[in-house]
mmCIF file of C-alpha atoms and ligand atoms in Angstrom:
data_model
loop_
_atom_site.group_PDB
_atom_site.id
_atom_site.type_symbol
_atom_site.label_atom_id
_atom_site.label_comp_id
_atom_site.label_asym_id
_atom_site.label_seq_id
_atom_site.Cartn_x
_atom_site.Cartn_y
_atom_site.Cartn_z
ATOM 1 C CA UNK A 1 14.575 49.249 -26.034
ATOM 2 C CA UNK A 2 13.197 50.707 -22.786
ATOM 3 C CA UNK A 3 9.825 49.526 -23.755
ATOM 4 C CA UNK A 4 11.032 45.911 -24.692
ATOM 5 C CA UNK A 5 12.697 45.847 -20.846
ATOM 6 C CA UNK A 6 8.790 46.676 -19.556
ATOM 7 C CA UNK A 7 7.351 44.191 -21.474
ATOM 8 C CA UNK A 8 9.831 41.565 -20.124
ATOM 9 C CA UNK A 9 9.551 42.389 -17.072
ATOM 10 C CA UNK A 10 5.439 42.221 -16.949
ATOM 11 C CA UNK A 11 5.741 38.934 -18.247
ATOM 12 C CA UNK A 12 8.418 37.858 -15.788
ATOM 13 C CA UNK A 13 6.134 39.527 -12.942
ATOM 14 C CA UNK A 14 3.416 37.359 -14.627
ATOM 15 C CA UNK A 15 5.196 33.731 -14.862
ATOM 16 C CA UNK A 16 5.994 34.417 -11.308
ATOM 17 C CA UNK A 17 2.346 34.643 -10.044
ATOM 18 C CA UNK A 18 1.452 32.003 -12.046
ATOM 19 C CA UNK A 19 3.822 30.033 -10.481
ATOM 20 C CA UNK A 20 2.676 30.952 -6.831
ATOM 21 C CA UNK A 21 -0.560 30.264 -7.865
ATOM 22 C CA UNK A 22 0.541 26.649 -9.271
ATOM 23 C CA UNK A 23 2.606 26.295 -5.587
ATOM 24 C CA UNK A 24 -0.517 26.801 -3.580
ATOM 25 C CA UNK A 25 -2.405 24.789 -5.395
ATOM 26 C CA UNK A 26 0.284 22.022 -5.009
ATOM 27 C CA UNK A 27 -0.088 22.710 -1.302
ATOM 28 C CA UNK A 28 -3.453 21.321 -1.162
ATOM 29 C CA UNK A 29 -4.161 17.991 0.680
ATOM 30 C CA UNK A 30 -3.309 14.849 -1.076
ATOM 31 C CA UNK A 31 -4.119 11.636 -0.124
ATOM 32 C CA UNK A 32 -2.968 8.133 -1.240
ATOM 33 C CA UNK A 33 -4.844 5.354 -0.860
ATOM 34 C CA UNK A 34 -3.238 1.354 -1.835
ATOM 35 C CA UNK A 35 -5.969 -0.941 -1.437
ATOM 36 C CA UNK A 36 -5.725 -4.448 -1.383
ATOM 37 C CA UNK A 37 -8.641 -7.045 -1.230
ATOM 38 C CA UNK A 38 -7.785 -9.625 1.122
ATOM 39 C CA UNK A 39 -8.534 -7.294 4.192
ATOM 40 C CA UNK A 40 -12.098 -5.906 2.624
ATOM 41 C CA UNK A 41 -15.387 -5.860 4.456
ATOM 42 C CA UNK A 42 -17.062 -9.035 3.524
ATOM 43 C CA UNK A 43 -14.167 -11.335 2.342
ATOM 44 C CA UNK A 44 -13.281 -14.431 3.864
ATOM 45 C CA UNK A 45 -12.272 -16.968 0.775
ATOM 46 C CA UNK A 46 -9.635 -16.980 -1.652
ATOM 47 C CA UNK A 47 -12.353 -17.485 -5.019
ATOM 48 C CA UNK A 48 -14.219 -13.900 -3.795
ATOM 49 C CA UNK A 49 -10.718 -12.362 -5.120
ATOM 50 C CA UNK A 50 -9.879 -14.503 -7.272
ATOM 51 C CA UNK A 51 -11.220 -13.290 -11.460
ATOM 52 C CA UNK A 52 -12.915 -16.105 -13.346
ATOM 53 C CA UNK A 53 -14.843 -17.507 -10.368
ATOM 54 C CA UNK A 54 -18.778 -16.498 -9.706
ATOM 55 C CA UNK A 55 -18.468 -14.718 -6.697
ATOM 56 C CA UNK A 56 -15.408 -12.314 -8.037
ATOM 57 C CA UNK A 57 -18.527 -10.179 -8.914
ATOM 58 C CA UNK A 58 -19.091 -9.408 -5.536
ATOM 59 C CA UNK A 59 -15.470 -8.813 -4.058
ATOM 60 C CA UNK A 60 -14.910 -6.473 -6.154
ATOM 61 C CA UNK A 61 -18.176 -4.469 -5.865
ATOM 62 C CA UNK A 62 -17.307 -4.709 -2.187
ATOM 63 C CA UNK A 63 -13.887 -3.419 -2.539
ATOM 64 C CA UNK A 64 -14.675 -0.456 -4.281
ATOM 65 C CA UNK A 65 -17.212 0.235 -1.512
ATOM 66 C CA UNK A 66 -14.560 0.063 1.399
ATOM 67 C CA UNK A 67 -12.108 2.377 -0.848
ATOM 68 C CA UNK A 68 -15.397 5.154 -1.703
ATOM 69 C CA UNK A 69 -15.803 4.949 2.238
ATOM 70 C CA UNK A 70 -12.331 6.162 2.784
ATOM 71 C CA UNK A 71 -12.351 8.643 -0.162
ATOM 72 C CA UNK A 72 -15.849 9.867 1.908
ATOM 73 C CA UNK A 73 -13.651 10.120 5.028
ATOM 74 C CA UNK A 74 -10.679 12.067 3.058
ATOM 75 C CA UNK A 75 -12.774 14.638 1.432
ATOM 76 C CA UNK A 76 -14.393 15.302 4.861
ATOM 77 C CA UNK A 77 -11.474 15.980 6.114
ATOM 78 C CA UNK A 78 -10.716 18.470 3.350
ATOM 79 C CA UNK A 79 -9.088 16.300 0.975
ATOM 80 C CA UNK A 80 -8.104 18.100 -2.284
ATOM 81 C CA UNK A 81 -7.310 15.358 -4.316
ATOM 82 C CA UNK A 82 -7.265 11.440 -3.501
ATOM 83 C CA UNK A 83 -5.349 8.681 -5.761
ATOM 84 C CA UNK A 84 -6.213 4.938 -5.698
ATOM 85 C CA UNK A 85 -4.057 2.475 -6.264
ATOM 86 C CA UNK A 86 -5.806 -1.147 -7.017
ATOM 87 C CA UNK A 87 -3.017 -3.501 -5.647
ATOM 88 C CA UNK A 88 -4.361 -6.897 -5.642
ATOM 89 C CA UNK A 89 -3.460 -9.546 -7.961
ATOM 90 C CA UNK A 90 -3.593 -7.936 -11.606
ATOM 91 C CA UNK A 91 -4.392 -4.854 -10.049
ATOM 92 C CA UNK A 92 -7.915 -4.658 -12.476
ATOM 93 C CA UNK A 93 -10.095 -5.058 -9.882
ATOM 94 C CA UNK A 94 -11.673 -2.069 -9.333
ATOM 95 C CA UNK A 95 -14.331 -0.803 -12.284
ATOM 96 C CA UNK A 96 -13.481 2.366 -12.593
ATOM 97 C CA UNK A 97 -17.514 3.302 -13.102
ATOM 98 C CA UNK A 98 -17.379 2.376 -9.106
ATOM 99 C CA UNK A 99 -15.089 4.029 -7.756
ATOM 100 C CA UNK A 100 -15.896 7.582 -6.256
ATOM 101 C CA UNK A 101 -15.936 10.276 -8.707
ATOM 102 C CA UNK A 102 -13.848 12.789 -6.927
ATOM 103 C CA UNK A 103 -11.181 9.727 -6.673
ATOM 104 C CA UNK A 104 -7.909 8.939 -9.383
ATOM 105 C CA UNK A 105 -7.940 5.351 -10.254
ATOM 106 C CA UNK A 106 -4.443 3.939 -10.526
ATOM 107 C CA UNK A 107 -5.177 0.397 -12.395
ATOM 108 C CA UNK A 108 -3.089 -2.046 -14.241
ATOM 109 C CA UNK A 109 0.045 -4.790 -13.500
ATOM 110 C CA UNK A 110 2.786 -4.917 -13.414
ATOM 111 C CA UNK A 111 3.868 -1.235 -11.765
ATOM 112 C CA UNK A 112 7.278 -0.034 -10.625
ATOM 113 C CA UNK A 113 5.945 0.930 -7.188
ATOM 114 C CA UNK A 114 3.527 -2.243 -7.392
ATOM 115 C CA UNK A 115 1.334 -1.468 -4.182
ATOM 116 C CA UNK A 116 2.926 1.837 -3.856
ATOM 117 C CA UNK A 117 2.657 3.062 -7.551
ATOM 118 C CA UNK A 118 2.509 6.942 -7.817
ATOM 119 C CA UNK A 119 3.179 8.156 -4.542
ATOM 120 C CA UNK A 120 5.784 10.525 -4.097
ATOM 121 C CA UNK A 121 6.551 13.330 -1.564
ATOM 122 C CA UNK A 122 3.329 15.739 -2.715
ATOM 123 C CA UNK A 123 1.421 13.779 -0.287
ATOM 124 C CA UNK A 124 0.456 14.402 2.999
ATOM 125 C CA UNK A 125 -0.998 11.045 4.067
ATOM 126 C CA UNK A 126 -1.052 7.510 3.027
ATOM 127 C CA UNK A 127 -3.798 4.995 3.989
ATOM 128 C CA UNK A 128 -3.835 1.093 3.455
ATOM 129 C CA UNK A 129 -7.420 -0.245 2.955
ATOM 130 C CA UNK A 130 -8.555 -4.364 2.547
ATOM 131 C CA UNK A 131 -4.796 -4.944 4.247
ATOM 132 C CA UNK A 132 -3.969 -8.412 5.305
ATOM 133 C CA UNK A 133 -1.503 -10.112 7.873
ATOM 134 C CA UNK A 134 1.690 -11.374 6.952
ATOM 135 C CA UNK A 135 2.392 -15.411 5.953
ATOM 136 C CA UNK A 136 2.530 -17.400 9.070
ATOM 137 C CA UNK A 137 -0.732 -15.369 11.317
ATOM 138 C CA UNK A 138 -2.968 -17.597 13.355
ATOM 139 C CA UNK A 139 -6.616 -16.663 12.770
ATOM 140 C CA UNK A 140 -6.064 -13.975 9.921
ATOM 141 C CA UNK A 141 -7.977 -14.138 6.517
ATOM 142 C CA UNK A 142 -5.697 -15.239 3.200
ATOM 143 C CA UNK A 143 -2.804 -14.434 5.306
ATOM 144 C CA UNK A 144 0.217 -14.217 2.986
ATOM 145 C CA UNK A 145 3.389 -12.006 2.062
ATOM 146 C CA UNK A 146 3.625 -10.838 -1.259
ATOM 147 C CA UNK A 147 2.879 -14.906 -2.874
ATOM 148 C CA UNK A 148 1.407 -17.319 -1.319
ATOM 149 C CA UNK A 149 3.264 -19.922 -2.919
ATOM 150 C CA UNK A 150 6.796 -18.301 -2.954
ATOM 151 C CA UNK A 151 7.063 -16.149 0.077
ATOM 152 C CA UNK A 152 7.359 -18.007 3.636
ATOM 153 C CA UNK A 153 8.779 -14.763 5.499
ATOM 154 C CA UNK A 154 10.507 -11.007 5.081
ATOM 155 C CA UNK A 155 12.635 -9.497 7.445
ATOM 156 C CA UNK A 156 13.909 -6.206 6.841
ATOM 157 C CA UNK A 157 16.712 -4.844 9.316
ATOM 158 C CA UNK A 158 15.757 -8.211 11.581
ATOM 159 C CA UNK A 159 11.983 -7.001 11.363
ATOM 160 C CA UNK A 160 9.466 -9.794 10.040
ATOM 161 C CA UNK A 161 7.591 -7.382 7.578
ATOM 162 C CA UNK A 162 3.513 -7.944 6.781
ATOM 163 C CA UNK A 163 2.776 -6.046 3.131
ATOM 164 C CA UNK A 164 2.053 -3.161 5.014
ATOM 165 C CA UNK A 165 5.234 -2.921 6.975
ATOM 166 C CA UNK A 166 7.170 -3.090 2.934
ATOM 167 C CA UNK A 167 4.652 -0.540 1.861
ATOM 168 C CA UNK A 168 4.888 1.950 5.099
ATOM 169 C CA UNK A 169 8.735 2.049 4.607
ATOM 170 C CA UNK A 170 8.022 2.716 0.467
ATOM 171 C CA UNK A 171 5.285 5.866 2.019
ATOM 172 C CA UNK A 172 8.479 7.015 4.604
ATOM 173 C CA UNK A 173 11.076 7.280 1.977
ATOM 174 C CA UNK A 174 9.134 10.006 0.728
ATOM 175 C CA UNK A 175 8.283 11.445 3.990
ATOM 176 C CA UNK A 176 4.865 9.975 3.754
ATOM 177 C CA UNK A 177 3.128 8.780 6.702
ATOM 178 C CA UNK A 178 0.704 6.012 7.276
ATOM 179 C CA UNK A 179 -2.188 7.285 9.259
ATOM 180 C CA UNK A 180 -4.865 4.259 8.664
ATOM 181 C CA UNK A 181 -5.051 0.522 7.991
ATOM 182 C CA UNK A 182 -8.512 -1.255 7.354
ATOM 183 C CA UNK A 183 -8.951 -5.268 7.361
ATOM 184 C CA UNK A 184 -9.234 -8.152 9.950
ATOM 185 C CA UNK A 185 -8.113 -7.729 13.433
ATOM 186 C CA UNK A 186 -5.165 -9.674 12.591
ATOM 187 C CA UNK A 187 -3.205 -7.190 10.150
ATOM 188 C CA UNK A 188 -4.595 -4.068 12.891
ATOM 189 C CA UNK A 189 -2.567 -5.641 15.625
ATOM 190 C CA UNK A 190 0.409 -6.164 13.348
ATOM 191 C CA UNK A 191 0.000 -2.682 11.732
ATOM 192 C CA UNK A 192 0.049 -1.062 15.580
ATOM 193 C CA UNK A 193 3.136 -3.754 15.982
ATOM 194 C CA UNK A 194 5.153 -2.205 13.122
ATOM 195 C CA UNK A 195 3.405 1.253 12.738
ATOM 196 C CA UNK A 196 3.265 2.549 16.541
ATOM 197 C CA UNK A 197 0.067 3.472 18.941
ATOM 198 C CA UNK A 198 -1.028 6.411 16.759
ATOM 199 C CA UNK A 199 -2.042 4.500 13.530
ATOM 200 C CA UNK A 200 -5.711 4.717 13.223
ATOM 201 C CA UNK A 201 -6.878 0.480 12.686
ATOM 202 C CA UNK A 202 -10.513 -0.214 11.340
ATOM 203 C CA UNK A 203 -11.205 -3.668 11.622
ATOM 204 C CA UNK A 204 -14.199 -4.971 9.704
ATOM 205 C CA UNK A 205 -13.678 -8.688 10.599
ATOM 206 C CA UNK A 206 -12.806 -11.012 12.873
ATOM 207 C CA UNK A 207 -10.988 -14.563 11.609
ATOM 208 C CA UNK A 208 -11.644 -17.675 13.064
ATOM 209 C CA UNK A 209 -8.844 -19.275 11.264
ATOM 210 C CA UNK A 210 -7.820 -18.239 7.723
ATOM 211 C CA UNK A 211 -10.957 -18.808 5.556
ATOM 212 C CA UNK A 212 -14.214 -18.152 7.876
ATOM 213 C CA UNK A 213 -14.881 -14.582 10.282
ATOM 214 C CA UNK A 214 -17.296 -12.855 12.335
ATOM 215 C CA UNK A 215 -18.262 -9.829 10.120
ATOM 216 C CA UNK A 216 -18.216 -6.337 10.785
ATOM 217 C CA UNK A 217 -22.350 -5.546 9.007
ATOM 218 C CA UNK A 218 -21.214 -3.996 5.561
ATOM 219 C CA UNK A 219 -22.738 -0.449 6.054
ATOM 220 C CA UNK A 220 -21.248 -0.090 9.410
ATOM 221 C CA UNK A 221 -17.748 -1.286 8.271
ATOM 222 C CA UNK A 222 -17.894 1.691 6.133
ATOM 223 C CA UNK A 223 -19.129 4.045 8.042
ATOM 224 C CA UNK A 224 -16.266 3.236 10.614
ATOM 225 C CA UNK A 225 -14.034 3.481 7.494
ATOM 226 C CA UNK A 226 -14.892 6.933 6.917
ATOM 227 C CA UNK A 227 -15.026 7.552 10.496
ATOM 228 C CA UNK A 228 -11.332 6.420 10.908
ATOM 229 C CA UNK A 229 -9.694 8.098 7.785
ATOM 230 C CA UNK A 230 -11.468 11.289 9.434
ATOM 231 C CA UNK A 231 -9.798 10.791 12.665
ATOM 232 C CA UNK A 232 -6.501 9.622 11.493
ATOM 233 C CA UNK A 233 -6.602 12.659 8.967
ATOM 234 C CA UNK A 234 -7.621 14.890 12.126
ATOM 235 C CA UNK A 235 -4.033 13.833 14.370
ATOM 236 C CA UNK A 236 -1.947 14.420 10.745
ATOM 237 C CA UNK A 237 0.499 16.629 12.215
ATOM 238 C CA UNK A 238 1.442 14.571 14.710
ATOM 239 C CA UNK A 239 2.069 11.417 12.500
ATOM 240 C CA UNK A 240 5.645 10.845 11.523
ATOM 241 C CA UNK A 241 6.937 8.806 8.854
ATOM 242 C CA UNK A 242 7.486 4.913 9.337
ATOM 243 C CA UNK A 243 11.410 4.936 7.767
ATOM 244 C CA UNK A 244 14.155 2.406 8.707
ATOM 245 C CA UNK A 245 17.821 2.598 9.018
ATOM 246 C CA UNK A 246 20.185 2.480 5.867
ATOM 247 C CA UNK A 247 21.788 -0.003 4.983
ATOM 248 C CA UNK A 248 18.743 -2.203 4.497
ATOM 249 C CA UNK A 249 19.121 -6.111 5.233
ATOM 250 C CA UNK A 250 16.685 -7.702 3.123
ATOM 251 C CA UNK A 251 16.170 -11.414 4.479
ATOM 252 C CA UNK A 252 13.678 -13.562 1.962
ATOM 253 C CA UNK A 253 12.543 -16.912 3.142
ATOM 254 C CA UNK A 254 11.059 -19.076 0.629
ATOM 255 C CA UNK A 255 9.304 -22.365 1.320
ATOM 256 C CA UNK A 256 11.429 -24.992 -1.156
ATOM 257 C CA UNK A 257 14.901 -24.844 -1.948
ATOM 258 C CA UNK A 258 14.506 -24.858 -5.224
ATOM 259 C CA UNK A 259 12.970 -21.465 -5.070
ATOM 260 C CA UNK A 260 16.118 -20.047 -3.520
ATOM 261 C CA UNK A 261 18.069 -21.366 -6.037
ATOM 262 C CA UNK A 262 17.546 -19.271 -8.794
ATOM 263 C CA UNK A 263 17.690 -16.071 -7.065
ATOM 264 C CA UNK A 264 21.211 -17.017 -5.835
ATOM 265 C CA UNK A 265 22.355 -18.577 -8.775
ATOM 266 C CA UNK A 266 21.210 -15.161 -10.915
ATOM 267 C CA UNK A 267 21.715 -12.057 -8.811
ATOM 268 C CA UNK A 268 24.499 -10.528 -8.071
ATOM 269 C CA UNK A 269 25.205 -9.675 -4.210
ATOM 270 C CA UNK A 270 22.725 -11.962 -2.953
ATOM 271 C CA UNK A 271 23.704 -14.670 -0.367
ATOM 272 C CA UNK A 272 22.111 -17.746 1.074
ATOM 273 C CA UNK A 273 21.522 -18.115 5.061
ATOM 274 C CA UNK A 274 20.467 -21.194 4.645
ATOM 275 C CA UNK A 275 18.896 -23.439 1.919
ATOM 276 C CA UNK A 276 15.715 -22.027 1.627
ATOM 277 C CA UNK A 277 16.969 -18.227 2.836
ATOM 278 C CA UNK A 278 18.753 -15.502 0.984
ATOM 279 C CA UNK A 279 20.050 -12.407 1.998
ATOM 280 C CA UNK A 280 21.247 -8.860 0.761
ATOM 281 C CA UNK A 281 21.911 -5.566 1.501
ATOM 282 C CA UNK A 282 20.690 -2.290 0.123
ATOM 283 C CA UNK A 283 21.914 1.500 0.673
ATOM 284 C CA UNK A 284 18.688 2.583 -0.983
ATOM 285 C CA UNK A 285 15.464 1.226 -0.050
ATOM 286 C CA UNK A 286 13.560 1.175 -3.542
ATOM 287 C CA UNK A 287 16.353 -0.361 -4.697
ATOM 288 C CA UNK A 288 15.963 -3.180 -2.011
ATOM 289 C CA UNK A 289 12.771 -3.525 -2.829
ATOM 290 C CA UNK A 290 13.341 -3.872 -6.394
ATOM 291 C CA UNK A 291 15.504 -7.019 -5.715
ATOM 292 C CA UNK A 292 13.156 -8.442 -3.304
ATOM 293 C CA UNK A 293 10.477 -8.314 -6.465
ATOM 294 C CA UNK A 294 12.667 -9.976 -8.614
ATOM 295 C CA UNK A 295 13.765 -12.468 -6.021
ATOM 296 C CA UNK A 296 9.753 -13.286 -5.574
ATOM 297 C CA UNK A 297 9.563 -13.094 -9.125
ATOM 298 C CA UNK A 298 12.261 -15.702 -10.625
ATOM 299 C CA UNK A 299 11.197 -18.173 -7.738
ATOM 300 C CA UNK A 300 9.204 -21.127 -9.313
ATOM 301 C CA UNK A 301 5.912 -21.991 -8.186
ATOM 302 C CA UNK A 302 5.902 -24.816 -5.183
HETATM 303 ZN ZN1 ZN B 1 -4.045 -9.037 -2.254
#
């Protein structure tokens, strides 16, 4: 009997160092990286992100070159493990035989999270790379919100929101922060608009108008990619989480009627402003963000 206690108790004495062990390891440094490709080093025209066109090729290669600069930067800074999240279009557009091999490729459409699939509160740092400025920018490449053809604004809490503004508050809710955002000079002023002063911004172009820019040279867009997530990654503990104010007003402008119209007519709790705007309110952010997707997502094409 005695003996039987021992033996229990070694093996509790065991599963409890194993567990410490498991904890520390959990401790280490993750990093989450959502990476668009509107905002990438290089890309100026809808067909270069766009699959099925001839110079697709080359966005993407270029893409997964901007995210391996930032995975550089995060391992540098004593990164323990980085995830990837490809969050453009069908979310396929990073080969996975590019992408860093020290770096977790999150790939595939549609995803819960969509942008924001698999973070959760284990990480210590978010950043947004290839980001773009909201619909509605003067002199920003592809500027758009969510669609192109659906989406004419967001305003959360009276805020007009860019992507990265949605995404931040997705990062906040679970106590994420966002330390970097890469892409034009447009979406850098508007992520220092929404984010605050101590966001680290790497811009790699600059638009004149929403389809041509003065280039950042490719190698030295990177390096200041890596350069950036290095100093963002350096200031950590004094980054706070970007996180609103429940109840969340959601306020969706479309750009025809007709695409209000079946949100209002099908959702429950959703209101119209006006005949292109609708409206709701959310105790829970995700869940705001849930009905903003479907909102985008049962609005017809223009
Ligand atoms: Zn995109």
């Amino acid at each position: 009997m005695k003996r039987t206690h021992l033996a229990l108790g070694f093996i509790l004495m065991l599963s409890i160092c194993f567990a410490l062990a498991a904890d520390q390891q959990k401790a280490g440094l993750k990093i989450y990286i959502s990476v668009d490709m509107e905002g990438i080093s290089g890309i100026v025209h809808s067909d270069q992100v766009s699959s099925g066109t001839a110079e697709y090729a080359d966005g993407r290669k270029w893409m997964a070159q901007d995210v391996n600069a930032a995975v550089e930067g995060a391992l540098a800074a004593g990164a323990t493990e980085v995830v990837v999240n490809d969050s453009h279009g069908s979310m396929r557009n990073i080969d996975p035989d590019d992408l860093h091999p020290r770096a977790i490729l999150i790939s595939g459409s549609p995803k819960p999270l969509s942008m924001m699939q698999g973070i959760d509160s284990s990480f210590a740092a978010c950043l947004l790379i290839g980001y773009h400025a909201k619909a509605g920018t003067e002199n920003a490449i592809l500027d758009h919100t969510i669609s192109s053809s659906v989406v004419r604004h967001i305003r959360v809490n009276g805020i007009e929101m860019p992507e990265l503004g949605l995404n931040a508050a997705i990062a906040g809710y679970y106590g994420v922060p966002v330390v970097l955002v890469s892409g034009d000079t447009a979406v850098c002023r508007q992520a220092g608009e929404i984010l605050g002063k101590d966001v680290v911004t790497v811009a790699v172009k600059e638009a004149y108008g929403r389809l041509a820019a003065k280039l950042v040279p490719m190698d030295e867009a990177r390096r200041l990619i890596t350069a950036g997530v290095k100093e963002a990654l350096g200031k950590l503990p004094r980054m706070k989480p970007y996180k609103l104010a429940s109840p969340y007003n959601f306020e969706l402008g479309y750009h025809v009627s007709a695409q209000a119209d079946m949100g209002a007519m099908l959702l429950p709790n959703v209101g119209k402003l006006d005949a292109r705007t609708l409206t709701f309110t959310a105790i829970d952010y995700i869940e705001g963000f849930r009905t903003l997707r479907a909102l985008i997502s049962l609005a017809p094409a223009r």
